[in-house]
mmCIF file of C-alpha atoms in Angstrom:
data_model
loop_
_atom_site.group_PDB
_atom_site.id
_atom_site.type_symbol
_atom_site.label_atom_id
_atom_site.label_comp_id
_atom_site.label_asym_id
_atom_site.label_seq_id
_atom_site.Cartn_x
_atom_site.Cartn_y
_atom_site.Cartn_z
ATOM 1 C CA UNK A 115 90.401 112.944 116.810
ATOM 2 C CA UNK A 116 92.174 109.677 115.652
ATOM 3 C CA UNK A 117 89.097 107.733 115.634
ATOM 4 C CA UNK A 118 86.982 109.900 113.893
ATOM 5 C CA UNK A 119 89.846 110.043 111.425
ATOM 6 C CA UNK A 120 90.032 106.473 110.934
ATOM 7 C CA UNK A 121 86.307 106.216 110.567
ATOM 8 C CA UNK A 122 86.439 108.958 107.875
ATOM 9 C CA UNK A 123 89.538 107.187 105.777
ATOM 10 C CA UNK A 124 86.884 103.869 105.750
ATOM 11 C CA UNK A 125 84.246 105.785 104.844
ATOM 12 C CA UNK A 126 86.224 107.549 101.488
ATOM 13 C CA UNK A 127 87.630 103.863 101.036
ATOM 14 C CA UNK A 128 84.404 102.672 100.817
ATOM 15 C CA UNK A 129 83.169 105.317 98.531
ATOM 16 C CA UNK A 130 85.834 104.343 96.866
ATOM 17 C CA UNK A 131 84.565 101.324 96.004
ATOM 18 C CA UNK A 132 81.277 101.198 95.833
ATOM 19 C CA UNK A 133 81.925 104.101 92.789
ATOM 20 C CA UNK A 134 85.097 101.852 91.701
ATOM 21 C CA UNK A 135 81.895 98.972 90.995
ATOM 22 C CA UNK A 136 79.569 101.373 89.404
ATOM 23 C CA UNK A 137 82.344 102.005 86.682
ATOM 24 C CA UNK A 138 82.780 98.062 85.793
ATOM 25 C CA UNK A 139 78.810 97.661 85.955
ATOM 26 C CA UNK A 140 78.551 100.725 83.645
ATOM 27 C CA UNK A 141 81.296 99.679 81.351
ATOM 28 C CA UNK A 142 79.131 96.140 81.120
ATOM 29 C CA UNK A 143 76.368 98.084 79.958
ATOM 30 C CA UNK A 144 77.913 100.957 77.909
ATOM 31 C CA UNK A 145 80.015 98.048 75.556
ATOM 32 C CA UNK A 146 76.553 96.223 75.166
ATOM 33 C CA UNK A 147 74.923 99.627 73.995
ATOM 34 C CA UNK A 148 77.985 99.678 71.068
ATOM 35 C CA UNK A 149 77.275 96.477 69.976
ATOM 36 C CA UNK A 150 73.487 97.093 69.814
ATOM 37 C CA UNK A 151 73.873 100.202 67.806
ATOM 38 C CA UNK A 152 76.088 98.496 65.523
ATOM 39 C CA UNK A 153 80.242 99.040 66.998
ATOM 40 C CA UNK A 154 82.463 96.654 65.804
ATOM 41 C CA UNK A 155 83.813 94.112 67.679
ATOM 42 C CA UNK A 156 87.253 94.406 66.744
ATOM 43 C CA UNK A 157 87.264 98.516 66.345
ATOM 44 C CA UNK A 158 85.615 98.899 69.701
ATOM 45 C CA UNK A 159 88.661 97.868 72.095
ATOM 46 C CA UNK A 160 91.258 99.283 69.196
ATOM 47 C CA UNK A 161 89.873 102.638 70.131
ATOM 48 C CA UNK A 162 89.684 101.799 73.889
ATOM 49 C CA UNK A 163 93.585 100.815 73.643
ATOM 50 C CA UNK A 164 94.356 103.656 72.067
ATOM 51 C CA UNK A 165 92.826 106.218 74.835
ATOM 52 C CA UNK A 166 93.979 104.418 77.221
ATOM 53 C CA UNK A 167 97.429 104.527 76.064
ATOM 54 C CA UNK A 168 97.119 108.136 75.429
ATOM 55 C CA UNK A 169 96.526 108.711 79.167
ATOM 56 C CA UNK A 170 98.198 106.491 81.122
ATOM 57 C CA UNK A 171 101.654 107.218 78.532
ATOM 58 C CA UNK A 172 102.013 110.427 79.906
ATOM 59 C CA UNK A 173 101.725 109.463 83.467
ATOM 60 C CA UNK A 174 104.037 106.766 83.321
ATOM 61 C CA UNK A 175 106.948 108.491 81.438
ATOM 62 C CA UNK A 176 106.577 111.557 83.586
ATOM 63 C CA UNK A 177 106.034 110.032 87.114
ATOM 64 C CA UNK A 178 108.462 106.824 86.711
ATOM 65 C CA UNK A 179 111.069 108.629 85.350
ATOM 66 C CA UNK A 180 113.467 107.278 87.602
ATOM 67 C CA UNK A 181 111.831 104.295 88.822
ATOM 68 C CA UNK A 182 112.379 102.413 84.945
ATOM 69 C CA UNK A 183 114.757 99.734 84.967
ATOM 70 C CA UNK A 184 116.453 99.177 81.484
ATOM 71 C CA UNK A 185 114.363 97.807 78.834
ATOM 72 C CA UNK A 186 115.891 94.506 77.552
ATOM 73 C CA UNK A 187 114.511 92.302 74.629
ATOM 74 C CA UNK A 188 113.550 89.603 77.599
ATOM 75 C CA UNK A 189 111.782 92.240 79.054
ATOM 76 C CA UNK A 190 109.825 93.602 75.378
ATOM 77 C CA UNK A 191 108.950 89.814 74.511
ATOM 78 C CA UNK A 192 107.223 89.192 78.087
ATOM 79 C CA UNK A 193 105.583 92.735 77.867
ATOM 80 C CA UNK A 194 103.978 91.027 74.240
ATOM 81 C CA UNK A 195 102.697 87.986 75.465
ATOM 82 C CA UNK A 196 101.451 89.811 78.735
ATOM 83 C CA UNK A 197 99.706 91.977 76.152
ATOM 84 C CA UNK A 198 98.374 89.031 74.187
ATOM 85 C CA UNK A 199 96.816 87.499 77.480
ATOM 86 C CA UNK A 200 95.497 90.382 79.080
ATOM 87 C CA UNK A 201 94.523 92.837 76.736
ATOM 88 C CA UNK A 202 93.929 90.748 73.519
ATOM 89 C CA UNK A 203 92.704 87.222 74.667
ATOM 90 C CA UNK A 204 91.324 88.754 77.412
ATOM 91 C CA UNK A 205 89.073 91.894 76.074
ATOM 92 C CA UNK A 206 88.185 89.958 72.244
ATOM 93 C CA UNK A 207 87.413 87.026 74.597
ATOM 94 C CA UNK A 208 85.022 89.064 76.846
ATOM 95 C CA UNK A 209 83.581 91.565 73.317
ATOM 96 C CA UNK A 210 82.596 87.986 71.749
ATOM 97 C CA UNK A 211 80.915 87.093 75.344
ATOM 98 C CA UNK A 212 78.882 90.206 75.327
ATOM 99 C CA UNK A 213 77.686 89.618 72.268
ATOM 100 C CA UNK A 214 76.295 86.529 72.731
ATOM 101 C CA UNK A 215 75.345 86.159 76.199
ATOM 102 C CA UNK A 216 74.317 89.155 78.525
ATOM 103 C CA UNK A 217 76.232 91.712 80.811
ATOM 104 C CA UNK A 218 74.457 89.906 83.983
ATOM 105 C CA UNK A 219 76.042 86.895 82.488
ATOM 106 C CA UNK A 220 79.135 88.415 81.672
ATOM 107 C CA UNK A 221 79.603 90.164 85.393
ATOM 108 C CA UNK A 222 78.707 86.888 86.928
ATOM 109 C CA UNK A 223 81.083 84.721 85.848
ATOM 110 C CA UNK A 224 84.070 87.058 86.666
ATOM 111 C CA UNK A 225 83.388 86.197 90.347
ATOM 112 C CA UNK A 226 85.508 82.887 89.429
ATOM 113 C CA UNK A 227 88.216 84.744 88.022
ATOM 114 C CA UNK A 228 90.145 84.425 91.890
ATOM 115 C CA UNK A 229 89.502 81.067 91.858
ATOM 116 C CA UNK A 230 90.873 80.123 88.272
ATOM 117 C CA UNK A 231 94.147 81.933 89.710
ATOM 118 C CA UNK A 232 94.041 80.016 92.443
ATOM 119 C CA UNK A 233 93.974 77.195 90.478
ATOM 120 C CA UNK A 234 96.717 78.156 87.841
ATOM 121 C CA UNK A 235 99.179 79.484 90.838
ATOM 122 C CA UNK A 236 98.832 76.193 92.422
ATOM 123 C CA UNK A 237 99.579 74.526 89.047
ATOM 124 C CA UNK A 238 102.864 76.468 88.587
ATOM 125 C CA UNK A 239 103.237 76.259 92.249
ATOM 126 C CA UNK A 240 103.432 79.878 92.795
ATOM 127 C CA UNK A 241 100.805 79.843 95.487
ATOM 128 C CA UNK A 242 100.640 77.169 98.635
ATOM 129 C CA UNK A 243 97.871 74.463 98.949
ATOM 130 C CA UNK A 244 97.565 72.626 102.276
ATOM 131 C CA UNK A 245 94.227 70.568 102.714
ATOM 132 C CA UNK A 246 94.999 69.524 106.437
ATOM 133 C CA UNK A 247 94.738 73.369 107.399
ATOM 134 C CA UNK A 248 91.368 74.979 107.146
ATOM 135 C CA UNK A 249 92.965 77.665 104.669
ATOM 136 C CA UNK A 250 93.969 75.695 102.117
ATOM 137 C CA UNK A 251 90.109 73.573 102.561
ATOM 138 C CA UNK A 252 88.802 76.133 102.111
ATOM 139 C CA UNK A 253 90.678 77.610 99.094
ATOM 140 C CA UNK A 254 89.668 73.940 97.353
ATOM 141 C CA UNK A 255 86.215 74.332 98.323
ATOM 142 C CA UNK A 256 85.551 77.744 96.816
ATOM 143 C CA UNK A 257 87.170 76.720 94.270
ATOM 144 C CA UNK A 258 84.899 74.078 93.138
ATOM 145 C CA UNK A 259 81.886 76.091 94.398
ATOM 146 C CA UNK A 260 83.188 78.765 91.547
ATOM 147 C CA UNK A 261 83.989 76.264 88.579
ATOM 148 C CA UNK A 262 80.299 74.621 89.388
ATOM 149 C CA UNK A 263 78.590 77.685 89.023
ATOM 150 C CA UNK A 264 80.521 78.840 86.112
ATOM 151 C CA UNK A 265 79.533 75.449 84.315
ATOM 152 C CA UNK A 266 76.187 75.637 85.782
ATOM 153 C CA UNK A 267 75.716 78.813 83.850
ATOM 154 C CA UNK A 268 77.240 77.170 80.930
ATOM 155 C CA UNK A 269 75.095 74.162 80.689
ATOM 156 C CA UNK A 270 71.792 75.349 82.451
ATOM 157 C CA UNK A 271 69.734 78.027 81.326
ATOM 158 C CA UNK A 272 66.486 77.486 83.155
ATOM 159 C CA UNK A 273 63.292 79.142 82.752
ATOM 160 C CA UNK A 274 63.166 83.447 82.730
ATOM 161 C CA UNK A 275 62.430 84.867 86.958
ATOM 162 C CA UNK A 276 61.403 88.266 85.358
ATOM 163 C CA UNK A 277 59.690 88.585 82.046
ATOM 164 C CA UNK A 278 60.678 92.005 79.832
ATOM 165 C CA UNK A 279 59.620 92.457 76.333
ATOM 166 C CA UNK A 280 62.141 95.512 75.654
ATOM 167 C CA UNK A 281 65.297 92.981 75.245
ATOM 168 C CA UNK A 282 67.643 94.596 73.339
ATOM 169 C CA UNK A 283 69.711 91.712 71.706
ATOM 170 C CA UNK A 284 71.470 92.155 68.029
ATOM 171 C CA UNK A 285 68.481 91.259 65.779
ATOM 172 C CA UNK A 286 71.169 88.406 63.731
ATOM 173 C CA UNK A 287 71.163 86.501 67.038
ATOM 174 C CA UNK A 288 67.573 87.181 68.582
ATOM 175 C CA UNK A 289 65.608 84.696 67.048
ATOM 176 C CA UNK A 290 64.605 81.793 69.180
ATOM 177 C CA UNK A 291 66.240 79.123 66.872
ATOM 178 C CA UNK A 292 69.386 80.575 68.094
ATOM 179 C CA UNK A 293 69.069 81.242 71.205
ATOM 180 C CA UNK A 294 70.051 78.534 73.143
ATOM 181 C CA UNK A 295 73.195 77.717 70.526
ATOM 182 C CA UNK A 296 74.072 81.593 71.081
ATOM 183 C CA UNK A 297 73.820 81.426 74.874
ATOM 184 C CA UNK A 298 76.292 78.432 75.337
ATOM 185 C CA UNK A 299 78.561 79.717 73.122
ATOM 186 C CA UNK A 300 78.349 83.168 75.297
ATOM 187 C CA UNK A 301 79.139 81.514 78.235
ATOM 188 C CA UNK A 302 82.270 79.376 76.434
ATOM 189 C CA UNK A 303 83.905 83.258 75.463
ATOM 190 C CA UNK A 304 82.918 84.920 78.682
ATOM 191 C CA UNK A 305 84.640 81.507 80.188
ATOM 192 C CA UNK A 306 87.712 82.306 78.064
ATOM 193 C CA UNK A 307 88.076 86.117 78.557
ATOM 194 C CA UNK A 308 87.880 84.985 82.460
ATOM 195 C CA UNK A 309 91.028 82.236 81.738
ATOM 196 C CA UNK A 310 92.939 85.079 80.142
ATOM 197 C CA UNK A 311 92.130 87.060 82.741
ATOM 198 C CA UNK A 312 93.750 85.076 85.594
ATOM 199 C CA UNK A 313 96.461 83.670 83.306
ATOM 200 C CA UNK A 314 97.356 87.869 83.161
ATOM 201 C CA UNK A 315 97.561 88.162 86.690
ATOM 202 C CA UNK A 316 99.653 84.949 87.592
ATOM 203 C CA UNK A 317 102.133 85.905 84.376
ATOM 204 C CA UNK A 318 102.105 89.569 85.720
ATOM 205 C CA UNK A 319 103.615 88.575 89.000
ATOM 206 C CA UNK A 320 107.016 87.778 88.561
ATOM 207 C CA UNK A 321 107.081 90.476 85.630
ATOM 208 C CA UNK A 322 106.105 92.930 87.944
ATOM 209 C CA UNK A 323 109.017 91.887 90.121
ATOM 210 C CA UNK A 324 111.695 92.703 87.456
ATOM 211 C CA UNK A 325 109.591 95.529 86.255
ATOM 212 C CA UNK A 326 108.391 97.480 89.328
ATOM 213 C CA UNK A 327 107.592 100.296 87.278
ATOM 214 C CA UNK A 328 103.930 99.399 87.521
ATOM 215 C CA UNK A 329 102.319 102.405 85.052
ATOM 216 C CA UNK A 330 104.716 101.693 82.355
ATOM 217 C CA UNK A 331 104.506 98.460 81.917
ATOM 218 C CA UNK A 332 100.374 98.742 81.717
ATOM 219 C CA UNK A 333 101.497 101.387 79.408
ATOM 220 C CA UNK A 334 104.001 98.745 77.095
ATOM 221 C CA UNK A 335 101.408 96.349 77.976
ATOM 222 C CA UNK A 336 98.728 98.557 76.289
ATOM 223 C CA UNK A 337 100.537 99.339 73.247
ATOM 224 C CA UNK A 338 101.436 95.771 72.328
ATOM 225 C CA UNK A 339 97.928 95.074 72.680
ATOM 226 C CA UNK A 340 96.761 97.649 70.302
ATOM 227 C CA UNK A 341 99.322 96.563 67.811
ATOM 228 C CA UNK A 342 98.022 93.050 67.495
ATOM 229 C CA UNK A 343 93.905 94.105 67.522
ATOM 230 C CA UNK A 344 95.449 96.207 64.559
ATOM 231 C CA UNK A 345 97.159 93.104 62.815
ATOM 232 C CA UNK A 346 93.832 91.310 63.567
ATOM 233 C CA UNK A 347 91.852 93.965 61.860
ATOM 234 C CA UNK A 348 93.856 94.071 58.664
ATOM 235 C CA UNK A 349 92.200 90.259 58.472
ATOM 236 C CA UNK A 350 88.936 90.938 59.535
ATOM 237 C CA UNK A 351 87.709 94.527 59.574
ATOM 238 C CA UNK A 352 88.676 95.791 56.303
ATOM 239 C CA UNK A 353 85.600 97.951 55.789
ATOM 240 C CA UNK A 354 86.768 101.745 56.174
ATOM 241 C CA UNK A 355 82.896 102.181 57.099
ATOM 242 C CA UNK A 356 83.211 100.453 60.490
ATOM 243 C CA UNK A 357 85.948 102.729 61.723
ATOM 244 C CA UNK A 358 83.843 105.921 61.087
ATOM 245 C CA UNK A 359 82.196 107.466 64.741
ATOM 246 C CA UNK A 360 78.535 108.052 63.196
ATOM 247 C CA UNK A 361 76.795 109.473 66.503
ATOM 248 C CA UNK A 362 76.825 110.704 69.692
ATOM 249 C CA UNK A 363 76.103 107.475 71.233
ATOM 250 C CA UNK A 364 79.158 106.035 70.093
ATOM 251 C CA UNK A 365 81.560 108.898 70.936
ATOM 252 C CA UNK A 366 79.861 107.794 74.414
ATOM 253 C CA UNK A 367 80.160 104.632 74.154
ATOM 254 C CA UNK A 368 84.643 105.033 73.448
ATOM 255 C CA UNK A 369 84.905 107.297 75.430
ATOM 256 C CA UNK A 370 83.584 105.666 78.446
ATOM 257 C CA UNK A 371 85.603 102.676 77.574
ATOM 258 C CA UNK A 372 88.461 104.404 77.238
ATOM 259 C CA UNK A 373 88.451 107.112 80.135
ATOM 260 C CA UNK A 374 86.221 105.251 82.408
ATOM 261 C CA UNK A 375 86.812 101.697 81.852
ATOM 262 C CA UNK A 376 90.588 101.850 81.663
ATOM 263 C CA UNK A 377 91.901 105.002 82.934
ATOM 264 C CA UNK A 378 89.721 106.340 86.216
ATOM 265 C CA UNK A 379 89.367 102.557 86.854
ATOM 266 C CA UNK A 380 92.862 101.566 87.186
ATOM 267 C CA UNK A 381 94.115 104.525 89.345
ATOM 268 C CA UNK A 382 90.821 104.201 91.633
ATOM 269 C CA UNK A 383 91.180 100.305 91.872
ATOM 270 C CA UNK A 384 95.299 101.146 92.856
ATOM 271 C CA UNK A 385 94.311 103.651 95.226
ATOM 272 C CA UNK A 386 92.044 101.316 96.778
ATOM 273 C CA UNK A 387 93.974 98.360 96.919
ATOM 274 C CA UNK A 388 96.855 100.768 98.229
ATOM 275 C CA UNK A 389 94.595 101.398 101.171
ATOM 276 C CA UNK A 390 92.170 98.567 102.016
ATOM 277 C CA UNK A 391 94.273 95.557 100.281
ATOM 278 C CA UNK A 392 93.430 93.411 97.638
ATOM 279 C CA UNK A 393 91.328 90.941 99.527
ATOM 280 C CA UNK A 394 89.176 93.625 101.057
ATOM 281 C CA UNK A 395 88.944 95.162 97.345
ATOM 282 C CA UNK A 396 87.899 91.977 95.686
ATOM 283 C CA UNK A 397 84.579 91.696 98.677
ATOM 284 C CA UNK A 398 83.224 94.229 96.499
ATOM 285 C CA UNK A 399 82.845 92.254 93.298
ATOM 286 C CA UNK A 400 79.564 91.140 93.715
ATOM 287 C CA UNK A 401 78.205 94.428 94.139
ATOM 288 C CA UNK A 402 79.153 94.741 90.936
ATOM 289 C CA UNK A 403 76.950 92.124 89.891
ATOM 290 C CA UNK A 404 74.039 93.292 91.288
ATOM 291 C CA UNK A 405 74.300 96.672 89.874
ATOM 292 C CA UNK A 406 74.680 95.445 86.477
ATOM 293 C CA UNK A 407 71.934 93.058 86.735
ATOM 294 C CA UNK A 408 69.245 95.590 87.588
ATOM 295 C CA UNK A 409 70.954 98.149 84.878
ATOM 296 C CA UNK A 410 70.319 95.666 82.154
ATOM 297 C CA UNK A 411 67.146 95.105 83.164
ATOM 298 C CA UNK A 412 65.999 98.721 83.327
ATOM 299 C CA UNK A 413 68.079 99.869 80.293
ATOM 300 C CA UNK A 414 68.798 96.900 78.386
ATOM 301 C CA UNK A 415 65.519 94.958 78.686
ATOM 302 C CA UNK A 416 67.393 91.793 79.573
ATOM 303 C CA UNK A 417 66.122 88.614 81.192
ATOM 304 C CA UNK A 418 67.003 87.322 84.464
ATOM 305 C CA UNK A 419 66.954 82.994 84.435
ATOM 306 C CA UNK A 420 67.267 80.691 86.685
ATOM 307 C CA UNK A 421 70.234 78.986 85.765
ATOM 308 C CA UNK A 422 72.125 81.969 86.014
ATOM 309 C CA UNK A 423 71.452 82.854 88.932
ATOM 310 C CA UNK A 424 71.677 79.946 90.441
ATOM 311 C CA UNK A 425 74.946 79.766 89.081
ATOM 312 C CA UNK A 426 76.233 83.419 90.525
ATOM 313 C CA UNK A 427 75.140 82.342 93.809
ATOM 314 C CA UNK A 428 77.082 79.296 93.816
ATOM 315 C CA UNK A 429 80.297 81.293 92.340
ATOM 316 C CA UNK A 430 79.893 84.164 94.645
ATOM 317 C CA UNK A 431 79.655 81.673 97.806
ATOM 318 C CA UNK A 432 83.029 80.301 96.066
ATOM 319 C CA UNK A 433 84.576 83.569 96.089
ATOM 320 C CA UNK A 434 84.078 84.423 99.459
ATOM 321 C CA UNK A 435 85.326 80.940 100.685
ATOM 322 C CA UNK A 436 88.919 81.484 98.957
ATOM 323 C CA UNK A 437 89.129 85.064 99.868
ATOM 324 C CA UNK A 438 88.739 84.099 103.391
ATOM 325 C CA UNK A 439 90.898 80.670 102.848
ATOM 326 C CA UNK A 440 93.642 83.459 101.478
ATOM 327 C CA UNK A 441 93.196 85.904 104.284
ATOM 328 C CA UNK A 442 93.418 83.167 106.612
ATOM 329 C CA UNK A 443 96.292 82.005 105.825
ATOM 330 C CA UNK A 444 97.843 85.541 105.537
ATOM 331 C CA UNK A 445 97.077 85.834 109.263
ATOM 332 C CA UNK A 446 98.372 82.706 109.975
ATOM 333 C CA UNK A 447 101.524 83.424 107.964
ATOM 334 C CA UNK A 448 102.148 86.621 109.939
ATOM 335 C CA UNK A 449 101.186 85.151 113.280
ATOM 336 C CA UNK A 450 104.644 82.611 112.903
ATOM 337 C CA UNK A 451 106.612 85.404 111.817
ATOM 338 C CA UNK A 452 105.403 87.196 115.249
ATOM 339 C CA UNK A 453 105.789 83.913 117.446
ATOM 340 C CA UNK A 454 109.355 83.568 115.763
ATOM 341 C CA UNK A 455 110.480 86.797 116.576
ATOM 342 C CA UNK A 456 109.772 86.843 119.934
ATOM 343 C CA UNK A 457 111.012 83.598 120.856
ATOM 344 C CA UNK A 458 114.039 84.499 119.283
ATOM 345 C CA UNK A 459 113.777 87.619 121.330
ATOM 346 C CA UNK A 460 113.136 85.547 124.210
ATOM 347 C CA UNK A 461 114.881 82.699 124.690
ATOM 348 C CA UNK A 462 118.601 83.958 125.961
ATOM 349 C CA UNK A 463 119.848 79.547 124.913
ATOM 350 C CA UNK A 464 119.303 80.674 121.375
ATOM 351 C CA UNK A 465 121.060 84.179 121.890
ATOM 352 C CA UNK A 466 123.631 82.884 123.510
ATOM 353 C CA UNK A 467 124.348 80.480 120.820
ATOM 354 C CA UNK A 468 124.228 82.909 118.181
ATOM 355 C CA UNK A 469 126.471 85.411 120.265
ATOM 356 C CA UNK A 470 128.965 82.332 120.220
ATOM 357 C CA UNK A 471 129.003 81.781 116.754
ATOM 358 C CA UNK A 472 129.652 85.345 115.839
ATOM 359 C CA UNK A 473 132.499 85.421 118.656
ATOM 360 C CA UNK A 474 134.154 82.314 117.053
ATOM 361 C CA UNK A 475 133.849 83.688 113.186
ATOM 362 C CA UNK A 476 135.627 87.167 114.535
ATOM 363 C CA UNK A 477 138.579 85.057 116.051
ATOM 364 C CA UNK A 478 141.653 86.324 113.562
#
């Protein structure tokens, strides 16, 4: 009875997953569709922000009621710049991308977002590097296998695998003069939406730890975001024409985005995590990639080159090389805290000692 419940929980955790995936490789798809029929770029994750604040506010005030510590103005000026990392830097970062480049592109290159926070945890020393250990090695070595074949990508387009004449580019960048000029500076956005990315999850750690109250402060983080895509439109989107919905497909297209994308995604991926662990949730990434890759081909019309997939190859190699440097040294970590234990369990020298020393500090 036990085992067949064990082997049921894996099998929901994995359809967990695999479904958490097709979401992200849909979203790819469904935010290329609104810029191809014409969403703006700024307007677009304004009215993603603002469904998603309109679902996960509820939740949060209702279900951490009592779980809130005080709000401070420390507190409100982190929550901001948390905002302008991960939802501002980090979604007009990865819009721009999109635009330019492809969602096969675009889902590819996320693969190295683990290893940029490697590297920026290291750099504030918030996560431990030792190269004489094959943990650490390996950490380093996926990390470089990651950066390569994110600048591979970058720098090396290569010849198409797959030729399809239905690509579905916006016509101001299709021709072939700009190509090449529009595909590097693709890369360069999708590059920086991955750098806010990880900068959001190593700044979101030690918030988190004097802000436990995990749905609200997605929720604060939310709302400052959508306040400064607003101050950014009042610059550039001025045209009331823009932020009219004009048909179905983009009712679809913010609504998926904002439901999909932001709401079922983030309470399926902490469900998941809350069961199977981060590392074993982040395996699935490049399942991702393949699902998006064959969606844009089918739907899209979009080309498959060699340069980029000789690049995903390399970065997904890297991210399976620092997910197992991390879970190694997780083992390793809680192997030490076993072996001390029990030798302190053990070894009666060491009890003795200790029984001493609280003897002699009750003395009067």
């Amino acid at each position: 009875m036990g085992k067949n419940k064990f082997v049921s929980d894996k099998m929901k955790l994995l359809i967990a997953l695999l479904t958490l995936q097709c979401c992200y490789a849909g979203f790819h798809i469904v935010s290329r569709v609104a810029l191809n029929i014409g969403v703006s770029k700024v307007v677009y994750p304004i009215y993603r922000n603002i469904i998603a604040l309109l679902l996960l506010g509820p939740f949060a005030y209702f279900y951490e009621k009592d779980q809130r510590p005080p709000l401070t103005f420390s507190l409100l000026v982190q929550f901001f710049l948390l905002a302008l990392v991960g939802i501002t830097a980090n979604q007009g970062f990865y819009i721009l991308g999109l635009y330019y480049a492809s969602p096969t592109l675009a889902s590819a290159m996320q693969n190295s977002v683990p290893a940029i926070t490697f590297v920026m945890a290291s750099a504030l020393r918030l996560e431990k590097v030792n190269i004489m250990r094959r943990d650490g090695l390996a950490k380093i070595l996926g990390t470089i296998a990651s950066v390569g074949g994110a600048t591979l990508i970058t720098l090396y387009k290569g010849p198409p695998l797959l030729q399809n004449k239905q690509s579905q580019q916006p016509p101001e960048i299709n021709s072939l003069d700009n190509k090449a000029l529009n595909y590097t500076w693709g890369c360069i956005y999708i590059l920086g939406h991955c750098l806010s990315w990880a900068g959001w999850m190593v700044f979101q750690a030690p918030v988190v730890k004097k802000y436990p109250a995990k749905l609200s402060l997605t929720s604060f983080t939310c709302f400052f975001g959508l306040i400064q895509f607003l101050v950014i439109a009042a610059f550039f989107e001025r045209d009331p024409k823009n932020w009219k919905i004009q048909s179905g497909e983009e009712i679809f297209t913010i609504l998926y985005a904002g439901i999909v994308a932001s709401g079922i995604v983030i309470s399926l991926q902490t469900w998941c995590i809350y069961k199977g662990g981060p590392v074993f949730v982040a395996i699935f990434q490049p399942v991702q990639t393949v699902l998006v890759a064959i969606m844009a081909f089918i739907i899209l019309g979009d080309q498959l080159y060699s340069g980029g997939i000789m690049g995903a190859i390399l970065i997904v190699i890297g991210l399976y090389t620092v997910l197992w440097g991390k879970s190694e040294e997780t083992r390793a970590e809680n192997i030490h805290k076993e072996n001390t234990l029990t030798k302190h369990l053990l070894d009666p020298t060491e009890r003795q000692t200790e029984e001493c020393a609280v003897g002699v500090i009750d003395i009067p």
